[in-house]
Amino acid sequence: MRDGRLTEDVYTAADARLAEADARVAALYPGEPPGRRPVHTVYVSASQYRTRLVADWGKQAMRVFVERGDVLGLDADVAERVRTKLLTEPIEDLRIDFEDGYGNPGDEAEDAAALAAGQTLATTGGTPFVGIRFKSFEATTRRRGIRTLDLFLSGLLSNGALPDGFVITLPKVTAIEQVSVAADVLGQLEVAYGLAEGTLRFEVQIETAQSILAHDGTVTVARIIQAAAGRCFGLHYGTYDYSAGLGIGAAYQSMAHPAADFAKQLMQVAAAGTGVRLSDGSTNRLPIGDDLPGAWAEHLRLVRRSLENGFYQGWDLHPHQLPTRFAATYAFYREGFPTAAKRLSDYASQTSAGVLDEPATAAALAHYLLGGLHCGALEPAELPFDAATLDRYARRLA
């Protein structure tokens, strides 16, 4: 190595002056977390939750796909993968809903339902990710929400352990302090139930104007992640509460509305590099009756749009949305994987090709291939690297 004209003192001084910033950046931006992520979250009212719910949704989705799936015009390979998915894993992430989808039946009824739902989940399982959405930390619902979560955990932990992939959803954030207090409450629940510190984490629903922009003009969504003190692992866009809160008419409320794109772009910037994952919202146009073909076409379009915009997860509200969720997702990965695989292989082997990719793009390519592998769109034998190697590239460790 050739020496320049600067002395070692210059290098040492630069390191010393930036040491605190280096530590802060490393802590705040750990990068993409390892492991699987779901392609959707299914919200089901706690009043409808039962032991065979996942199987029943799969059967209903399979029935409509067999009877009407030809209208989708799917490639044969994609269609077969959808059929397999509906048979083996129709729901990847299930959220038992005690908020908007449940209502306010009274304290006695909700107490009983929370305990029963936890007990049912303790003996059922059936999805890679599962959890609860409780009522918000706003003044009118705070105590009810905390009590519901407490009783749900009491029933769930009757078998002694949380299920793998357990998820908690915090809705309707209107003040940063709600996130901080929610994090503290989860810590106290860990103590009360003998859980390891940091076991209980949550995803925050971005469904109010205050969760995007604070009264002082600061971008709230970035502060939400920090207020959670390491417990926030997801931001989920709430299509209809957010749109309604901005005064957008019901007929125009959509995941594709410009106001939705604005909110989601701020979510992306705030979450980038933090390890916090993103989810798009839902469409309430249900594919039933005579509207099934039109609703399916719209759902396909919206899911594909989300994927192309970097939102690899979304919400589903009805069994008939499962075929189009998986059809759009599988087509997205099947169409793009040959090019993505070749580009990552060329990058790894330093082969000169038509595209000059950098480490950040290589990480995005690996992330893309892992997403297809985890959801069943791609097979291990099709890919140029195994999952562990792809994970290293995705986190820029290779």
Short mmCIF file of N, CA and C in Angstrom, two decimals, residues 74-82 304 307 326-341 368-369 371-383:
data_model
loop_
_atom_site.label_atom_id
_atom_site.label_comp_id
_atom_site.label_asym_id
_atom_site.label_seq_id
_atom_site.Cartn_x
_atom_site.Cartn_y
_atom_site.Cartn_z
N LEU A 74 -55.04 -17.72 -16.02
CA LEU A 74 -53.71 -17.90 -15.47
C LEU A 74 -52.88 -18.88 -16.29
N ASP A 75 -51.58 -18.65 -16.28
CA ASP A 75 -50.63 -19.63 -16.81
C ASP A 75 -50.81 -20.95 -16.04
N ALA A 76 -50.65 -22.08 -16.74
CA ALA A 76 -50.91 -23.39 -16.14
C ALA A 76 -50.06 -23.63 -14.90
N ASP A 77 -48.79 -23.21 -14.94
CA ASP A 77 -47.91 -23.41 -13.80
C ASP A 77 -48.37 -22.59 -12.60
N VAL A 78 -48.74 -21.34 -12.83
CA VAL A 78 -49.23 -20.49 -11.75
C VAL A 78 -50.51 -21.06 -11.18
N ALA A 79 -51.43 -21.49 -12.05
CA ALA A 79 -52.69 -22.05 -11.58
C ALA A 79 -52.47 -23.27 -10.70
N GLU A 80 -51.54 -24.13 -11.07
CA GLU A 80 -51.25 -25.33 -10.28
C GLU A 80 -50.65 -24.95 -8.93
N ARG A 81 -49.80 -23.96 -8.91
CA ARG A 81 -49.21 -23.51 -7.65
C ARG A 81 -50.28 -22.91 -6.73
N VAL A 82 -51.23 -22.20 -7.31
CA VAL A 82 -52.32 -21.65 -6.50
C VAL A 82 -53.14 -22.78 -5.89
N ARG A 304 -50.68 -6.80 -7.63
CA ARG A 304 -49.52 -6.65 -8.50
C ARG A 304 -48.91 -5.25 -8.36
N LEU A 307 -46.87 -5.06 -5.18
CA LEU A 307 -45.61 -5.78 -5.32
C LEU A 307 -44.59 -4.96 -6.12
N PHE A 326 -52.66 -15.14 -4.27
CA PHE A 326 -51.56 -16.03 -4.62
C PHE A 326 -51.29 -16.01 -6.13
N ALA A 327 -52.33 -15.85 -6.94
CA ALA A 327 -52.12 -15.80 -8.38
C ALA A 327 -51.26 -14.59 -8.76
N ALA A 328 -51.59 -13.42 -8.23
CA ALA A 328 -50.81 -12.22 -8.54
C ALA A 328 -49.39 -12.33 -8.00
N THR A 329 -49.25 -12.87 -6.80
CA THR A 329 -47.94 -12.99 -6.18
C THR A 329 -47.06 -13.98 -6.94
N TYR A 330 -47.62 -15.13 -7.29
CA TYR A 330 -46.84 -16.14 -7.99
C TYR A 330 -46.44 -15.66 -9.39
N ALA A 331 -47.36 -15.00 -10.09
CA ALA A 331 -47.02 -14.48 -11.42
C ALA A 331 -45.90 -13.45 -11.32
N PHE A 332 -45.95 -12.61 -10.30
CA PHE A 332 -44.92 -11.58 -10.09
C PHE A 332 -43.54 -12.23 -9.96
N TYR A 333 -43.44 -13.27 -9.15
CA TYR A 333 -42.14 -13.91 -8.93
C TYR A 333 -41.74 -14.82 -10.10
N ARG A 334 -42.70 -15.54 -10.67
CA ARG A 334 -42.36 -16.45 -11.78
C ARG A 334 -41.87 -15.67 -13.00
N GLU A 335 -42.49 -14.56 -13.27
CA GLU A 335 -42.12 -13.78 -14.46
C GLU A 335 -40.73 -13.16 -14.33
N GLY A 336 -40.36 -12.78 -13.12
CA GLY A 336 -39.12 -12.05 -12.96
C GLY A 336 -37.92 -12.85 -12.51
N PHE A 337 -38.15 -14.10 -12.07
CA PHE A 337 -37.04 -14.80 -11.45
C PHE A 337 -35.92 -15.21 -12.40
N PRO A 338 -36.17 -15.57 -13.69
CA PRO A 338 -35.02 -15.93 -14.53
C PRO A 338 -34.01 -14.79 -14.66
N THR A 339 -34.52 -13.59 -14.88
CA THR A 339 -33.63 -12.43 -15.00
C THR A 339 -32.95 -12.12 -13.68
N ALA A 340 -33.71 -12.17 -12.58
CA ALA A 340 -33.14 -11.87 -11.27
C ALA A 340 -32.06 -12.89 -10.90
N ALA A 341 -32.32 -14.16 -11.18
CA ALA A 341 -31.34 -15.20 -10.86
C ALA A 341 -30.06 -15.02 -11.66
N TYR A 368 -35.70 -10.46 -3.45
CA TYR A 368 -36.77 -10.85 -4.38
C TYR A 368 -36.85 -12.38 -4.51
N LEU A 369 -35.72 -13.03 -4.70
CA LEU A 369 -35.71 -14.49 -4.86
C LEU A 369 -36.13 -15.19 -3.58
N GLY A 371 -38.21 -13.99 -1.37
CA GLY A 371 -39.65 -13.83 -1.25
C GLY A 371 -40.40 -14.86 -2.06
N GLY A 372 -39.95 -15.10 -3.29
CA GLY A 372 -40.59 -16.12 -4.12
C GLY A 372 -40.42 -17.51 -3.56
N LEU A 373 -39.25 -17.79 -3.00
CA LEU A 373 -39.00 -19.11 -2.41
C LEU A 373 -39.88 -19.35 -1.20
N HIS A 374 -39.99 -18.38 -0.32
CA HIS A 374 -40.72 -18.57 0.93
C HIS A 374 -42.21 -18.78 0.71
N CYS A 375 -42.79 -18.12 -0.30
CA CYS A 375 -44.24 -18.22 -0.49
C CYS A 375 -44.64 -19.39 -1.38
N GLY A 376 -43.68 -20.06 -2.01
CA GLY A 376 -44.00 -21.20 -2.86
C GLY A 376 -44.04 -20.88 -4.34
N ALA A 377 -43.70 -19.66 -4.72
CA ALA A 377 -43.68 -19.31 -6.14
C ALA A 377 -42.48 -19.93 -6.84
N LEU A 378 -41.37 -20.10 -6.12
CA LEU A 378 -40.14 -20.63 -6.67
C LEU A 378 -39.72 -21.88 -5.90
N GLU A 379 -39.01 -22.75 -6.61
CA GLU A 379 -38.50 -23.98 -5.99
C GLU A 379 -37.00 -23.83 -5.73
N PRO A 380 -36.48 -24.46 -4.66
CA PRO A 380 -35.05 -24.35 -4.37
C PRO A 380 -34.16 -24.76 -5.54
N ALA A 381 -34.59 -25.80 -6.27
CA ALA A 381 -33.76 -26.31 -7.36
C ALA A 381 -33.66 -25.33 -8.52
N GLU A 382 -34.58 -24.37 -8.61
CA GLU A 382 -34.56 -23.40 -9.70
C GLU A 382 -33.56 -22.28 -9.47
N LEU A 383 -33.14 -22.10 -8.23
CA LEU A 383 -32.38 -20.91 -7.86
C LEU A 383 -30.88 -21.17 -7.90
#
